[in-house]
Amino acid sequence: MADEIKKEEVMEEPKEDYLYEDEDDDDDFEIQEIKFINDFTWALILALGVCYHACLDKKREDFRKTISRSFKYPLNLHGGHETIYKEIDSCQDIFLDEIRLGPNIARNKALKENIFMMIICIELRIPLFLVGKPGSSKSLAKTIVAEAMQGDSSSSKFFKELKQV
């Protein structure tokens, strides 16, 4: 019975988009439209991000453009390839926001991607070969992830729920 309800929820098209107020610098309020992405679509985007997007380097935008054309109902992808990038990037930000970085550590794209991939692969027990140019934050990311993923000893509530390294 529960499986039938979940299938119906996934197959059901969103009834309408919703609006929210966003405060500008001028203290004026602007109504912006938010497009709904269901959990199934979101999970698929992140899976594609881990499996393919991370290893493409210079062809990432082409990949996102190509794959976004395959998202059809019930996989509602409003915004196309830009939405794929935004969702992957925002998930990486969530992981990085939960980590305390030292004052001399730059929060750059390479570090963010390396930390994201390491945490996902550790949690899912997927082997990961991290390859990159010298200075692309590989060793730093490994050290940061090892310090953050301390299970119940972790300083972050988020990382207390994840495996201990």
mmCIF file of C-alpha atoms in Angstrom:
data_model
loop_
_atom_site.group_PDB
_atom_site.id
_atom_site.type_symbol
_atom_site.label_atom_id
_atom_site.label_comp_id
_atom_site.label_asym_id
_atom_site.label_seq_id
_atom_site.Cartn_x
_atom_site.Cartn_y
_atom_site.Cartn_z
ATOM 1 C CA MET A 1 0.000 0.000 0.000
ATOM 2 C CA ALA A 2 2.782 2.451 0.955
ATOM 3 C CA ASP A 3 4.644 1.667 -2.292
ATOM 4 C CA GLU A 4 1.523 2.455 -4.326
ATOM 5 C CA ILE A 5 1.121 5.807 -2.591
ATOM 6 C CA LYS A 6 4.778 6.720 -3.210
ATOM 7 C CA LYS A 7 4.514 5.777 -6.888
ATOM 8 C CA GLU A 8 1.418 7.937 -7.252
ATOM 9 C CA GLU A 9 3.176 10.862 -5.551
ATOM 10 C CA VAL A 10 6.161 10.609 -7.914
ATOM 11 C CA MET A 11 3.970 10.303 -11.006
ATOM 12 C CA GLU A 12 1.708 13.162 -9.977
ATOM 13 C CA GLU A 13 2.549 16.364 -11.828
ATOM 14 C CA PRO A 14 3.094 19.393 -9.571
ATOM 15 C CA LYS A 15 -0.127 21.314 -9.293
ATOM 16 C CA GLU A 16 1.458 24.752 -9.495
ATOM 17 C CA ASP A 17 4.650 26.606 -8.878
ATOM 18 C CA TYR A 18 4.810 28.811 -5.850
ATOM 19 C CA LEU A 19 6.116 32.277 -5.102
ATOM 20 C CA TYR A 20 8.197 33.805 -2.378
ATOM 21 C CA GLU A 21 9.370 37.269 -1.442
ATOM 22 C CA ASP A 22 13.055 38.068 -1.770
ATOM 23 C CA GLU A 23 14.470 41.137 -0.096
ATOM 24 C CA ASP A 24 16.593 43.398 -2.318
ATOM 25 C CA ASP A 25 19.377 45.683 -1.164
ATOM 26 C CA ASP A 26 16.936 48.591 -1.589
ATOM 27 C CA ASP A 27 14.594 47.153 1.063
ATOM 28 C CA ASP A 28 12.013 46.622 -1.705
ATOM 29 C CA PHE A 29 10.410 43.229 -1.980
ATOM 30 C CA GLU A 30 10.441 41.407 -5.263
ATOM 31 C CA ILE A 31 8.237 38.441 -6.042
ATOM 32 C CA GLN A 32 10.240 35.644 -7.631
ATOM 33 C CA GLU A 33 9.009 32.390 -9.061
ATOM 34 C CA ILE A 34 10.404 29.134 -7.734
ATOM 35 C CA LYS A 35 10.191 26.046 -9.864
ATOM 36 C CA PHE A 36 9.569 22.789 -8.030
ATOM 37 C CA ILE A 37 11.924 19.828 -8.436
ATOM 38 C CA ASN A 38 10.643 16.582 -6.961
ATOM 39 C CA ASP A 39 12.829 14.313 -4.824
ATOM 40 C CA PHE A 40 13.193 11.744 -7.594
ATOM 41 C CA THR A 41 14.544 14.338 -10.039
ATOM 42 C CA TRP A 42 16.836 15.781 -7.379
ATOM 43 C CA ALA A 43 18.256 12.344 -6.537
ATOM 44 C CA LEU A 44 18.848 11.615 -10.218
ATOM 45 C CA ILE A 45 20.644 14.937 -10.725
ATOM 46 C CA LEU A 46 22.947 14.257 -7.775
ATOM 47 C CA ALA A 47 23.608 10.686 -8.935
ATOM 48 C CA LEU A 48 24.566 11.992 -12.376
ATOM 49 C CA GLY A 49 26.733 14.581 -10.666
ATOM 50 C CA VAL A 50 28.644 11.945 -8.718
ATOM 51 C CA CYS A 51 28.900 9.371 -11.500
ATOM 52 C CA TYR A 52 29.586 11.526 -14.543
ATOM 53 C CA HIS A 53 29.703 15.267 -13.974
ATOM 54 C CA ALA A 54 32.638 15.134 -11.564
ATOM 55 C CA CYS A 55 34.991 13.423 -14.003
ATOM 56 C CA LEU A 56 34.222 15.378 -17.170
ATOM 57 C CA ASP A 57 36.243 18.518 -16.375
ATOM 58 C CA LYS A 58 35.988 20.715 -19.510
ATOM 59 C CA LYS A 59 32.957 18.998 -21.056
ATOM 60 C CA ARG A 60 30.634 19.471 -18.087
ATOM 61 C CA GLU A 61 28.417 22.097 -19.664
ATOM 62 C CA ASP A 62 27.969 20.010 -22.820
ATOM 63 C CA PHE A 63 27.072 17.028 -20.641
ATOM 64 C CA ARG A 64 24.492 19.062 -18.699
ATOM 65 C CA LYS A 65 22.937 20.411 -21.888
ATOM 66 C CA THR A 66 22.727 16.939 -23.433
ATOM 67 C CA ILE A 67 21.384 15.181 -20.362
ATOM 68 C CA SER A 68 18.852 17.928 -19.539
ATOM 69 C CA ARG A 69 16.997 17.113 -22.768
ATOM 70 C CA SER A 70 16.230 13.656 -21.344
ATOM 71 C CA PHE A 71 14.352 15.026 -18.339
ATOM 72 C CA LYS A 72 10.701 14.610 -19.219
ATOM 73 C CA TYR A 73 7.616 14.107 -17.070
ATOM 74 C CA PRO A 74 7.656 12.986 -14.248
ATOM 75 C CA LEU A 75 11.250 14.264 -14.064
ATOM 76 C CA ASN A 76 10.432 17.947 -13.939
ATOM 77 C CA LEU A 77 13.582 19.939 -14.646
ATOM 78 C CA HIS A 78 12.637 23.605 -14.905
ATOM 79 C CA GLY A 79 15.592 25.687 -16.049
ATOM 80 C CA GLY A 80 17.305 22.915 -18.010
ATOM 81 C CA HIS A 81 21.049 22.466 -17.796
ATOM 82 C CA GLU A 82 21.478 25.459 -15.490
ATOM 83 C CA THR A 83 19.289 23.773 -12.887
ATOM 84 C CA ILE A 84 21.476 20.665 -12.991
ATOM 85 C CA TYR A 85 24.529 22.794 -12.244
ATOM 86 C CA LYS A 86 22.752 24.752 -9.488
ATOM 87 C CA GLU A 87 21.545 21.602 -7.730
ATOM 88 C CA ILE A 88 24.955 19.909 -7.800
ATOM 89 C CA ASP A 89 26.677 23.110 -6.689
ATOM 90 C CA SER A 90 24.212 23.777 -3.864
ATOM 91 C CA CYS A 91 24.621 20.244 -2.536
ATOM 92 C CA GLN A 92 28.401 20.682 -2.559
ATOM 93 C CA ASP A 93 27.931 23.958 -0.670
ATOM 94 C CA ILE A 94 25.845 22.204 1.992
ATOM 95 C CA PHE A 95 28.694 19.786 2.688
ATOM 96 C CA LEU A 96 31.323 22.530 2.735
ATOM 97 C CA ASP A 97 29.195 24.801 4.955
ATOM 98 C CA GLU A 98 29.190 22.111 7.642
ATOM 99 C CA ILE A 99 32.990 22.051 7.795
ATOM 100 C CA ARG A 100 35.063 24.527 9.750
ATOM 101 C CA LEU A 101 37.872 25.648 7.507
ATOM 102 C CA GLY A 102 40.968 27.309 8.882
ATOM 103 C CA PRO A 103 41.537 31.012 8.215
ATOM 104 C CA ASN A 104 44.180 30.285 5.563
ATOM 105 C CA ILE A 105 42.116 27.776 3.571
ATOM 106 C CA ALA A 106 40.502 29.098 0.413
ATOM 107 C CA ARG A 107 36.983 27.888 -0.290
ATOM 108 C CA ASN A 108 37.592 27.187 -3.966
ATOM 109 C CA LYS A 109 35.797 25.029 -6.502
ATOM 110 C CA ALA A 110 38.395 22.234 -6.486
ATOM 111 C CA LEU A 111 38.252 21.873 -2.699
ATOM 112 C CA LYS A 112 34.442 21.914 -2.708
ATOM 113 C CA GLU A 113 34.229 19.209 -5.400
ATOM 114 C CA ASN A 114 36.893 17.022 -3.782
ATOM 115 C CA ILE A 115 35.235 17.171 -0.356
ATOM 116 C CA PHE A 116 31.827 16.416 -1.858
ATOM 117 C CA MET A 117 33.078 13.395 -3.803
ATOM 118 C CA MET A 118 35.042 12.028 -0.845
ATOM 119 C CA ILE A 119 32.115 12.245 1.567
ATOM 120 C CA ILE A 120 29.667 10.661 -0.891
ATOM 121 C CA CYS A 121 32.063 7.853 -1.777
ATOM 122 C CA ILE A 122 32.906 7.155 1.874
ATOM 123 C CA GLU A 123 29.217 7.006 2.811
ATOM 124 C CA LEU A 124 28.356 4.723 -0.102
ATOM 125 C CA ARG A 125 31.557 2.657 0.174
ATOM 126 C CA ILE A 126 32.543 3.463 -3.406
ATOM 127 C CA PRO A 127 36.269 3.438 -4.224
ATOM 128 C CA LEU A 128 37.487 6.852 -5.343
ATOM 129 C CA PHE A 129 40.617 7.725 -7.284
ATOM 130 C CA LEU A 130 41.198 11.427 -6.884
ATOM 131 C CA VAL A 131 43.368 12.642 -9.739
ATOM 132 C CA GLY A 132 44.408 16.208 -10.398
ATOM 133 C CA LYS A 133 47.199 18.655 -10.902
ATOM 134 C CA PRO A 134 49.521 19.471 -7.997
ATOM 135 C CA GLY A 135 47.886 22.057 -5.762
ATOM 136 C CA SER A 136 44.315 21.099 -6.641
ATOM 137 C CA SER A 137 43.378 20.474 -2.977
ATOM 138 C CA LYS A 138 43.473 16.656 -3.056
ATOM 139 C CA SER A 139 45.495 16.116 0.124
ATOM 140 C CA LEU A 140 43.879 19.076 1.846
ATOM 141 C CA ALA A 141 40.400 17.710 1.094
ATOM 142 C CA LYS A 142 41.388 14.288 2.482
ATOM 143 C CA THR A 143 42.643 15.880 5.715
ATOM 144 C CA ILE A 144 39.540 18.061 6.086
ATOM 145 C CA VAL A 145 37.167 15.143 5.464
ATOM 146 C CA ALA A 146 39.051 12.918 7.933
ATOM 147 C CA GLU A 147 38.768 15.631 10.609
ATOM 148 C CA ALA A 148 35.078 16.292 9.904
ATOM 149 C CA MET A 149 33.885 12.676 9.682
ATOM 150 C CA GLN A 150 34.446 11.664 13.298
ATOM 151 C CA GLY A 151 31.045 10.096 13.883
ATOM 152 C CA ASP A 152 29.632 10.936 17.325
ATOM 153 C CA SER A 153 32.822 12.891 18.112
ATOM 154 C CA SER A 154 32.263 15.288 15.232
ATOM 155 C CA SER A 155 31.679 18.936 16.069
ATOM 156 C CA SER A 156 28.970 19.159 13.391
ATOM 157 C CA LYS A 157 25.536 17.646 13.969
ATOM 158 C CA PHE A 158 25.453 16.896 10.230
ATOM 159 C CA PHE A 159 28.625 14.788 10.342
ATOM 160 C CA LYS A 160 27.520 12.947 13.509
ATOM 161 C CA GLU A 161 24.968 11.197 11.283
ATOM 162 C CA LEU A 162 27.635 10.069 8.799
ATOM 163 C CA LYS A 163 30.240 7.331 9.008
ATOM 164 C CA GLN A 164 33.363 7.745 11.050
ATOM 165 C CA VAL A 165 36.643 7.709 9.115
#
